[in-house]
Coordinates of C-alpha atoms and ligand atoms in Angstrom, one line a residue:
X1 CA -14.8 0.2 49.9
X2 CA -12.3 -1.6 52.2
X3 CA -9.0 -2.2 50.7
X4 CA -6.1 -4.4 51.9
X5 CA -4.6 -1.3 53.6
X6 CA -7.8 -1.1 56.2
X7 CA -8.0 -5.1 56.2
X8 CA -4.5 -4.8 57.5
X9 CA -5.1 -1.9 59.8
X10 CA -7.8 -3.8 61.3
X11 CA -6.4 -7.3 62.4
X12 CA -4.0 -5.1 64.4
X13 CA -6.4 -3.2 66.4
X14 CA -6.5 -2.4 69.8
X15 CA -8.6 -4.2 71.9
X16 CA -10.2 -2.3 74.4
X17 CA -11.6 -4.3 77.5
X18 CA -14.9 -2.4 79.4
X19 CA -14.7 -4.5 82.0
X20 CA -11.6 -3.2 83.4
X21 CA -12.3 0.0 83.1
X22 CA -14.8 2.2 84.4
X23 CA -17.0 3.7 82.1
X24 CA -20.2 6.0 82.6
X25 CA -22.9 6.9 80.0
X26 CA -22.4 10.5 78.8
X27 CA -25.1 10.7 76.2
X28 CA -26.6 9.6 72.8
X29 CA -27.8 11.0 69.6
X30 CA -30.2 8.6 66.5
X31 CA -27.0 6.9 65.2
X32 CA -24.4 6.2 68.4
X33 CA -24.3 5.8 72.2
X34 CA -21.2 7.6 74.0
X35 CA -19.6 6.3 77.3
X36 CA -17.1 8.2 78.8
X37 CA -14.4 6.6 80.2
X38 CA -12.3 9.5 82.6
X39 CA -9.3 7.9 83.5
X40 CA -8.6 7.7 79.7
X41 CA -9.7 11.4 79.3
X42 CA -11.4 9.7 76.1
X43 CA -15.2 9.2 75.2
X44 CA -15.8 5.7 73.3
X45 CA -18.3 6.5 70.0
X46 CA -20.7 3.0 70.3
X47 CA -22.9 2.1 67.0
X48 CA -26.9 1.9 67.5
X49 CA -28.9 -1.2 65.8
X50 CA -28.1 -0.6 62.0
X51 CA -24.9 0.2 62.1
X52 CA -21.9 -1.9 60.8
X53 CA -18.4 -1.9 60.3
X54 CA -18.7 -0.5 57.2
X55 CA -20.4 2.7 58.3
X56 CA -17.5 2.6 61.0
X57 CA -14.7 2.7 58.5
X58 CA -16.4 5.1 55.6
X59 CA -16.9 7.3 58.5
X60 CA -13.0 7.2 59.4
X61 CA -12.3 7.7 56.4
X62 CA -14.4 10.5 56.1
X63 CA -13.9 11.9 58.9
X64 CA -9.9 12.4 58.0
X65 CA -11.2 14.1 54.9
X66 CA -13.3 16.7 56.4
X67 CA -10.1 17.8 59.1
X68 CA -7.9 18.4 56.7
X69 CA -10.5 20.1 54.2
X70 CA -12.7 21.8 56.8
X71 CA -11.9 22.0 60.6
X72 CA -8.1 21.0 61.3
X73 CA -7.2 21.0 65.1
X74 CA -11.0 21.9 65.4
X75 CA -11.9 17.9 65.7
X76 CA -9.4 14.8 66.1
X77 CA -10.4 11.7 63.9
X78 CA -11.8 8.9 65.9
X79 CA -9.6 5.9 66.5
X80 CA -11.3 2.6 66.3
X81 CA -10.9 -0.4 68.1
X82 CA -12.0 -3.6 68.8
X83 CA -14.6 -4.6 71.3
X84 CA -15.9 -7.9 72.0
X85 CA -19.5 -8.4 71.4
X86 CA -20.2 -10.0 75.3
X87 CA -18.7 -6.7 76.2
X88 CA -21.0 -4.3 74.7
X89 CA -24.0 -6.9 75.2
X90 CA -23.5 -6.3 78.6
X91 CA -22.8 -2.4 78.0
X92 CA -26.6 -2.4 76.6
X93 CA -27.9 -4.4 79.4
X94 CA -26.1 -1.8 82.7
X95 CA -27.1 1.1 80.4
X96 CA -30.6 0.1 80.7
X97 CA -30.4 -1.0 84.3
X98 CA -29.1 2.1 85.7
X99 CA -32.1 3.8 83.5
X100 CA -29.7 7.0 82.3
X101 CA -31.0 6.5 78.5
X102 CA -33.8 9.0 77.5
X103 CA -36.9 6.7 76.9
X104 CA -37.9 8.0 73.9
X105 CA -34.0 6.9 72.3
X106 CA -34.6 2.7 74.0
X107 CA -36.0 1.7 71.1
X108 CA -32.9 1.6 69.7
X109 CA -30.5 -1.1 71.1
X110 CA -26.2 -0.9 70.4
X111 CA -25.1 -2.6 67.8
X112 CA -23.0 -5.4 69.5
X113 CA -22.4 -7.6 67.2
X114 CA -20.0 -5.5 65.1
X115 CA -17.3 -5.7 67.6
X116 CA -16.0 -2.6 66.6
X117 CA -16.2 1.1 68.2
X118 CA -14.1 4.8 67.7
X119 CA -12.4 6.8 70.8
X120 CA -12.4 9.7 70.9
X121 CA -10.9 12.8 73.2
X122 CA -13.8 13.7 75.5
X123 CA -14.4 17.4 74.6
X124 CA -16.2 18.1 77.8
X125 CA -12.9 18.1 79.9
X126 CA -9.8 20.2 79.4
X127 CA -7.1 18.2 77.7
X128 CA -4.9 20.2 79.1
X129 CA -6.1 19.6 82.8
X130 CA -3.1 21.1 84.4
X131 CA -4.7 24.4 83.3
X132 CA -7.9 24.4 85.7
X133 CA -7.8 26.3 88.7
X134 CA -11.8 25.9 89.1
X135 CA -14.4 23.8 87.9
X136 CA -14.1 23.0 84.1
X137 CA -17.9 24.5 82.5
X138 CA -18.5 22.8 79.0
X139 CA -21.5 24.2 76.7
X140 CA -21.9 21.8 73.9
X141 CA -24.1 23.6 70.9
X142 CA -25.6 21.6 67.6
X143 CA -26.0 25.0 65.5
X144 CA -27.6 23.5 62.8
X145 CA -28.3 25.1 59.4
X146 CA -26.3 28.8 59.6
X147 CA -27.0 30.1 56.2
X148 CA -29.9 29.6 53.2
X149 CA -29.2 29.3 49.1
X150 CA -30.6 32.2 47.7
X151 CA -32.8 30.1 45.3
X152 CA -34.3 28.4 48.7
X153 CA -35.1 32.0 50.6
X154 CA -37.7 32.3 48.3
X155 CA -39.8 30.1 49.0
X156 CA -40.1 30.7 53.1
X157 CA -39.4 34.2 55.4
X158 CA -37.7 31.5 57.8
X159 CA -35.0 29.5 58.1
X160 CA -34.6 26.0 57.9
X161 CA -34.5 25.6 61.3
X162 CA -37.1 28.0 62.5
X163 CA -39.2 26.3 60.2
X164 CA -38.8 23.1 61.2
X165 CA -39.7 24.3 64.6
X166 CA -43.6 24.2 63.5
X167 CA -42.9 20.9 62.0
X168 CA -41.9 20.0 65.4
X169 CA -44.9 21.3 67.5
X170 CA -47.0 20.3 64.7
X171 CA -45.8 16.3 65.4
X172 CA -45.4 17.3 69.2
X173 CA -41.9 16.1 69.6
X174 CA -41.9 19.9 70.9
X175 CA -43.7 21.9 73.5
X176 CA -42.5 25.3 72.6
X177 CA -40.9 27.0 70.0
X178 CA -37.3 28.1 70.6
X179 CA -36.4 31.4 69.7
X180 CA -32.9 30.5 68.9
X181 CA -32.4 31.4 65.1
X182 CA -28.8 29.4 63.5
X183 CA -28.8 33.0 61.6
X184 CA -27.7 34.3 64.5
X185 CA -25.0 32.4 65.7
X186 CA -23.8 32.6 61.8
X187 CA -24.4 36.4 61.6
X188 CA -20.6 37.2 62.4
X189 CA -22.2 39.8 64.6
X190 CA -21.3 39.3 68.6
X191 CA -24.6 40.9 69.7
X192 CA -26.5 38.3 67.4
X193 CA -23.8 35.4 69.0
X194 CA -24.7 36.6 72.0
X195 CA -28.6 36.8 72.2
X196 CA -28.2 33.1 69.7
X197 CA -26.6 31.6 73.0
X198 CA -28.9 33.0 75.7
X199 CA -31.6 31.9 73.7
X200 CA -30.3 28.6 73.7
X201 CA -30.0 28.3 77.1
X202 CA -33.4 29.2 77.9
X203 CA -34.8 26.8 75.3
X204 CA -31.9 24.3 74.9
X205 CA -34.1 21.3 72.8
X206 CA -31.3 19.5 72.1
X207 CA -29.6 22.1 70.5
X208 CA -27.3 22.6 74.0
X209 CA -26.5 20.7 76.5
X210 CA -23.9 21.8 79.5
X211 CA -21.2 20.1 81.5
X212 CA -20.1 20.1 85.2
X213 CA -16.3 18.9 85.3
X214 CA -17.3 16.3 82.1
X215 CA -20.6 15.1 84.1
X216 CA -24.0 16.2 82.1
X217 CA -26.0 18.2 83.8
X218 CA -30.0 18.2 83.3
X219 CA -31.4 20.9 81.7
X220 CA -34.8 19.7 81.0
X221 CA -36.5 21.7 83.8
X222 CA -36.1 25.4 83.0
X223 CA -33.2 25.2 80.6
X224 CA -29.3 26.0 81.6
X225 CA -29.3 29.9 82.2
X226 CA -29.0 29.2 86.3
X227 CA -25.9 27.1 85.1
X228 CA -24.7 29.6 83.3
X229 CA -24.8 32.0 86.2
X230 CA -23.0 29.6 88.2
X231 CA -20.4 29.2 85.5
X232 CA -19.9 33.2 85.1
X233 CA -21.9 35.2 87.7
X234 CA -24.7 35.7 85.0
X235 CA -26.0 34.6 82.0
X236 CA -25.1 37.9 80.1
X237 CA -21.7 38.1 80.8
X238 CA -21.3 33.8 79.8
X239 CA -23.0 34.5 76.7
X240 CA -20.1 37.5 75.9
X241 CA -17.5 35.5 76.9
X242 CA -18.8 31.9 74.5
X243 CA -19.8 34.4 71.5
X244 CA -16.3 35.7 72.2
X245 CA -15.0 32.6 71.6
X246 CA -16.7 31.5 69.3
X247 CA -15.7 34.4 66.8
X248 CA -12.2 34.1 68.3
X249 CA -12.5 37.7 69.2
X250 CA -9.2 38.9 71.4
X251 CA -11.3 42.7 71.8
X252 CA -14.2 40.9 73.7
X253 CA -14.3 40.6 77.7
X254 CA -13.6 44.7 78.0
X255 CA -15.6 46.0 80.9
X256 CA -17.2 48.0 78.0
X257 CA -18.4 45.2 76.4
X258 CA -19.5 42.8 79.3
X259 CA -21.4 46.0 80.2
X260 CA -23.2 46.1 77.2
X261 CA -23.4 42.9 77.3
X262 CA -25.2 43.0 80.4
X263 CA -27.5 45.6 79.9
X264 CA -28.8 44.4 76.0
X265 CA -32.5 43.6 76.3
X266 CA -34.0 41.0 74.0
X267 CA -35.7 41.9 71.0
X268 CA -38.7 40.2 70.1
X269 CA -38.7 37.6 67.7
X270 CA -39.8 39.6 64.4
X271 CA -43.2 38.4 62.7
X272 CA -41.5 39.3 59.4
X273 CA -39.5 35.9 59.6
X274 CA -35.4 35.4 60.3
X275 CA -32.9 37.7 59.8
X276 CA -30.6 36.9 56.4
X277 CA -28.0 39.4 56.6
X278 CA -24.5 38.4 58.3
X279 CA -21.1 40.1 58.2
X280 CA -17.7 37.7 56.8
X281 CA -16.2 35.9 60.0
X282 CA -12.5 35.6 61.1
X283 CA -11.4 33.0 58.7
X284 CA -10.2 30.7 61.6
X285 CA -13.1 31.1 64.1
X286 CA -14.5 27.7 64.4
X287 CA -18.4 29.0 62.7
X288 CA -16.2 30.2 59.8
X289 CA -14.6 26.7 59.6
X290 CA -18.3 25.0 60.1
X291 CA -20.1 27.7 57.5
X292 CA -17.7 27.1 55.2
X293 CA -18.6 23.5 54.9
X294 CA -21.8 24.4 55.2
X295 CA -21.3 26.0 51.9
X296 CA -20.5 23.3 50.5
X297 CA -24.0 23.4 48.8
X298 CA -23.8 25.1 45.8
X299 CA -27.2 25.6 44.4
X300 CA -30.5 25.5 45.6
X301 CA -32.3 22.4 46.6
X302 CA -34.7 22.0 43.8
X303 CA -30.9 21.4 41.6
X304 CA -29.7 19.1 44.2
X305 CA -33.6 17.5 44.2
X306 CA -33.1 16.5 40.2
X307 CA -29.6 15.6 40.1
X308 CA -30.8 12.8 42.8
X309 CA -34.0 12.1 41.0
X310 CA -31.7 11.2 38.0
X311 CA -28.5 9.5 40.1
X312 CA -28.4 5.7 40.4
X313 CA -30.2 4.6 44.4
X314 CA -27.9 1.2 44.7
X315 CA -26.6 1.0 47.8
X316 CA -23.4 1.1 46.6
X317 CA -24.1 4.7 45.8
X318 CA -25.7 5.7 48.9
X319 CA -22.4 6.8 50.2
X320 CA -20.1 7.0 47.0
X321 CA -19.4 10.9 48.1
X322 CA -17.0 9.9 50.6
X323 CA -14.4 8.3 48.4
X324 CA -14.6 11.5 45.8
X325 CA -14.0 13.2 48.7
X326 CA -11.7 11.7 50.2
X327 CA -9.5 11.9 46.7
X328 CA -10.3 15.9 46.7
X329 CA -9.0 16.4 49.9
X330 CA -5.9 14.3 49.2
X331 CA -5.0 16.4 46.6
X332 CA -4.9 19.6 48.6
X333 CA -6.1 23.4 47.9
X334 CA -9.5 24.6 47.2
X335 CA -12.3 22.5 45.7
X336 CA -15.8 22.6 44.2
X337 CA -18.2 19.6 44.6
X338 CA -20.7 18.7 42.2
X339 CA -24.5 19.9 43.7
X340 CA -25.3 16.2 45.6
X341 CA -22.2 15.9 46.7
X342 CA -21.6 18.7 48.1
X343 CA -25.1 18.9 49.7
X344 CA -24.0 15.8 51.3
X345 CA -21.0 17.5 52.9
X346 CA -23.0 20.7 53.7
X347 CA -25.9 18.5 55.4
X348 CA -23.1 16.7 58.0
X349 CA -22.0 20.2 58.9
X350 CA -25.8 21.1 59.6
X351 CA -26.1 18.2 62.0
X352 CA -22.6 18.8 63.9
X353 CA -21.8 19.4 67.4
X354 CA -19.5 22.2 69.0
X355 CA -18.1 22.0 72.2
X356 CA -17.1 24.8 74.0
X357 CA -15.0 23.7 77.3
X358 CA -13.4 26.1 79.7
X359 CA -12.3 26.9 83.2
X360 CA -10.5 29.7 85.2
X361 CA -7.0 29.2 85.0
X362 CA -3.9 31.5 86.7
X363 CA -2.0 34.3 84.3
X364 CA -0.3 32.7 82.0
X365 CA 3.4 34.1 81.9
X366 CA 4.3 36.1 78.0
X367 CA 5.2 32.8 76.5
X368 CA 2.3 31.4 77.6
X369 CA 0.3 34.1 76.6
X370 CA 1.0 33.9 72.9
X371 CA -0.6 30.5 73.1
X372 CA -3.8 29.6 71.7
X373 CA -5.9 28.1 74.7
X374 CA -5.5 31.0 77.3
X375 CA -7.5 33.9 76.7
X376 CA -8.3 36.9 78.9
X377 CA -11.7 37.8 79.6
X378 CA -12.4 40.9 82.1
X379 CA -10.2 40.2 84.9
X380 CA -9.9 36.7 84.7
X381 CA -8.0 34.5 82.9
X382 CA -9.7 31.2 81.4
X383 CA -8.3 28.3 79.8
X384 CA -10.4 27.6 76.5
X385 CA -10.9 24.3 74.2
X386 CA -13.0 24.9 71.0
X387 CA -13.8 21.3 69.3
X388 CA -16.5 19.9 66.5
X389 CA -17.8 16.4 66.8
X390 CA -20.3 14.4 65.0
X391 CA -18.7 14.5 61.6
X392 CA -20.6 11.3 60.0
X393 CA -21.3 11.4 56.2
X394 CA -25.1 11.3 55.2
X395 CA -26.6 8.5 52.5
X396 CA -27.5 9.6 49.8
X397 CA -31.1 9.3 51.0
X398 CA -30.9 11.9 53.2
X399 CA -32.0 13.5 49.7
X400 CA -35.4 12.5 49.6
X401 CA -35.2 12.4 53.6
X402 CA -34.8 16.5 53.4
X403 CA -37.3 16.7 50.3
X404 CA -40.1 15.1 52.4
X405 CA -39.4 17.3 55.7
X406 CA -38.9 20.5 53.2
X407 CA -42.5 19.7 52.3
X408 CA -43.8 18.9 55.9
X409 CA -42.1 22.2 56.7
X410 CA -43.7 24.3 54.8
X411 CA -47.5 22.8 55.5
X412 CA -46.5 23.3 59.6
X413 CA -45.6 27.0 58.4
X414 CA -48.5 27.7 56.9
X415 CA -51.1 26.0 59.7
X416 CA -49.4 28.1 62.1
X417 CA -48.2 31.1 60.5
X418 CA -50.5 31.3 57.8
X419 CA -48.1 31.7 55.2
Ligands
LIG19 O1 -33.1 16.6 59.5 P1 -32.9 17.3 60.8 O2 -32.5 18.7 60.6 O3 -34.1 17.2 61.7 O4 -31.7 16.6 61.5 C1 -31.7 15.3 62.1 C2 -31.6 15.5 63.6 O5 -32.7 16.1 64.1 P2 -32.8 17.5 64.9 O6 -33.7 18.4 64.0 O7 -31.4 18.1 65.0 O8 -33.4 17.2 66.2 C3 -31.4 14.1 64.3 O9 -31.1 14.4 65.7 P3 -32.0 13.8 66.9 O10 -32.2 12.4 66.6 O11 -33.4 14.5 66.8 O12 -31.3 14.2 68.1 C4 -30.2 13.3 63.8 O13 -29.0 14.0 64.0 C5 -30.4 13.1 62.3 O14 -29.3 12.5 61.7 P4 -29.1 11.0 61.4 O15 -30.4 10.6 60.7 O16 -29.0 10.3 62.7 O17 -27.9 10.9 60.5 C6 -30.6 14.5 61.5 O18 -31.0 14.2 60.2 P5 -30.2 14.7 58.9 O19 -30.9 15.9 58.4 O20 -28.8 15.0 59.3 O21 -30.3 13.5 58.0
LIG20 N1 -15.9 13.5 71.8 C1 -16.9 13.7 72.7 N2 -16.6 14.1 73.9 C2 -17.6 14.3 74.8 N3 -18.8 14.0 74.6 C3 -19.2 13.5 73.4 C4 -18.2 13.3 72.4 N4 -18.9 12.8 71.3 C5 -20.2 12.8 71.6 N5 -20.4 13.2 72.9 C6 -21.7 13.2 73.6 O1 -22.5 12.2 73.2 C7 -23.7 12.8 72.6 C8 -24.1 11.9 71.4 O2 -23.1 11.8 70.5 P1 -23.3 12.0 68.9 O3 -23.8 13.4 68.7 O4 -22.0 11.7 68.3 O5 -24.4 11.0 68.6 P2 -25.2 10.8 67.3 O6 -26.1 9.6 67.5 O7 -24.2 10.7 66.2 O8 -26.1 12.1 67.2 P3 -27.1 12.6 66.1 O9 -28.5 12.2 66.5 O10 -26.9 14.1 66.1 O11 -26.7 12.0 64.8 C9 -23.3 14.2 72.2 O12 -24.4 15.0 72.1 C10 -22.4 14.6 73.3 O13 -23.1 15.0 74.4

């Protein structure tokens, strides 16, 4: 629902003009093209075919609720502004020119008639550019699903993920199957961290994608391990030093560590299916914050399957969770959603993106030090940036959406797995 307040808020938008800036494409996702626009240091967020202005100001909304009840300084809420529809006509039209879009996403054209759009920081540079004494690396990661509800493990040895990996060769929208498990990365164990990110940069999908000084690199041929030893003199010791990170762990980067780091093999991927147990997190690593939301879901999915079957579809109520949210958070403290709603909350933090963006930076002096941003790794000293993006509430559809894949799932599991 737009009230006055917004109607207000929006006549006095700023108007942002492309054409006198210079803009480059930076990547795309189903919902939203991104153009990055480096003299600003921002990123603008651009609508696909579908979207409207609407969507653009639940998700504001929205998004404001899930920083203060999630992910604080972790994410900055987009701002939006005002474009004028020739100028993302002709966006759409230099876009495909120059040919940077992945064909398989051109179906899809930007939604230029809304005339709106969100900025955003772009997480792939330092906003503190000062810092960088070399190149600034960024490893962007969409962990997906880190956890299962009890109630669901029954039913599968894998996770969701994993398991939609057979889906995925199944359709062939996949050639191989990673061997990067969410389970991992959520384990709260750094060897687990670690082999979670190595494994993503051997198989990245489009699960990780890396950065040269806020440029994309490509990845498609062979994955991102040679960048990685380029970024940190091998892939062992970058995969300490983001699981370090990560899990906001000060005792990581010892030579004893990057050592064993260094010399950890990789197990084979077990038969048996993925591994369930994990260990509590630091309560402000940024995979606490992102599990935590995750967690969100409170029961199992056959609950959450027959509170939808019985809710009202209008499309009115596709995305009526954002407003109850949005009055939780308001009120502050600790809060319980009831099982759709807060699988709708959980299912945005499964489809998130984290950005990880760093560089070398000189020894910081002891006031420096105390401050967040410079850690110590080895003998180096690095300036660091954690962020989450891609914070977009799901419709309610998204129910019967994951019921359908659920299904599908388990089908490609048992062709493949036989079980
Ligand atoms: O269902 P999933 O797990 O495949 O997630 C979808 C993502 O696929 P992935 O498996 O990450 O390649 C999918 O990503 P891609 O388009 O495959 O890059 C979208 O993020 C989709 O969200 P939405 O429909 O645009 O709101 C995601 O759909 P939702 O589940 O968030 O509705
Ligand atoms: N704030 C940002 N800074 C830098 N790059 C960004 C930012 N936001 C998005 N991007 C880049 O643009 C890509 C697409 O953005 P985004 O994930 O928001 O699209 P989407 O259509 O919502 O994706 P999905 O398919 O997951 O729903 C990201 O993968 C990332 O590389």
């Amino acid at each position: 629902m737009s009230g006055p307040d917004e109607a207000t808020a929006e006549r006095s938008l700023r108007t942002l003009t492309l054409s006198d800036k210079s803009w480059l494409y930076k990547g795309e996702g189903n919902a939203n093209v991104v153009l990055a626009m480096p003299a600003d240091g921002t990123v603008l967020r651009v609508m696909k075919d579908g979207g409207t202005a609407e969507t653009l100001r639940l998700r504001t909304r929205y998004y404001d609720a899930i920083r203060r009840s999630f992910l604080d300084e972790y994410t900055d809420v987009p701002v939006l502004v005002s474009v004028h529809e020739e100028q993302l006509l002709e966006v759409d039209r230099r876009l495909r020119a120059q040919g940077c879009r992945p064909s398989d996403r051109l179906y899809k054209g930007l939604a230029f008639t809304v005339g709106l759009a969100a900025v955003c920081p772009d997480y792939t540079v330092l906003m503190q550019a000062r810092a960088a004494i070399t190149p600034v690396y960024c490893v962007e990661i969409k962990p997906k699903q880190g956890w299962l509800h009890v109630t669901d493990r029954r039913a599968q040895a894998r996770c969701a993920f994993c398991a939609h990996q057979y889906l995925k060769l199944c359709r062939g929208e996949i050639s191989v199957v990673s061997r990067y498990c969410p389970l991992d990365l959520f384990s709260g164990r750094r060897e687990r961290v670690r082999r979670a990110v190595r494994r993503l940069l051997h198989t990245p999908q489009n699960n990780l994608k890396m950065f040269l000084d806020g440029v994309p690199l490509d990845g498609r041929d062979g994955g991102f391990a040679r960048v990685a030893s380029d970024a940190f003199g091998d892939e062992h010791r970058f995969a300490e030093f983001v699981a370090a990170v990560l899990l906001d762990d000060a005792a990581a980067g010892t030579d004893q560590e990057v050592h064993a780091a260094a010399t950890e093999q990789d197990p084979a991927t077990s038969l048996a299916g993925c591994d369930f147990e994990a260990i509590p997190m630091p309560r402000d690593c940024v995979l606490h914050k992102i599990l935590t939301m995750q967690k969100m879901q409170t029961t199992g999915f056959a609950i959450v399957y027959s509170e939808y079957d019985r809710s009202p579809k209008s499309a009115a109520a596709q995305f009526g969770h954002v407003d109850r949210l949005v009055r939780v958070a308001a009120a502050g403290g600790q809060f319980v959603l009831d099982p759709l709603d807060g699988y709708l909350v959980a299912a945005t933090a499964q489809d998130c993106s984290l950005f990880v963006t760093f560089s070398g930076t000189r020894m910081p002096s002891d006031t420096v030090q105390q401050q967040r941003g410079v850690v110590r790794f080895g003998t180096g000293w690095y300036a660091v940036q954690v962020k989450v993006s891609d914070l977009d509430p799901k419709p309610l559809s998204t129910v019967e959406k994951h019921r359908k894949r659920n299904a599908d799932m388990l089908l490609a599991c048992e062709q493949y797995l036989g079980r």
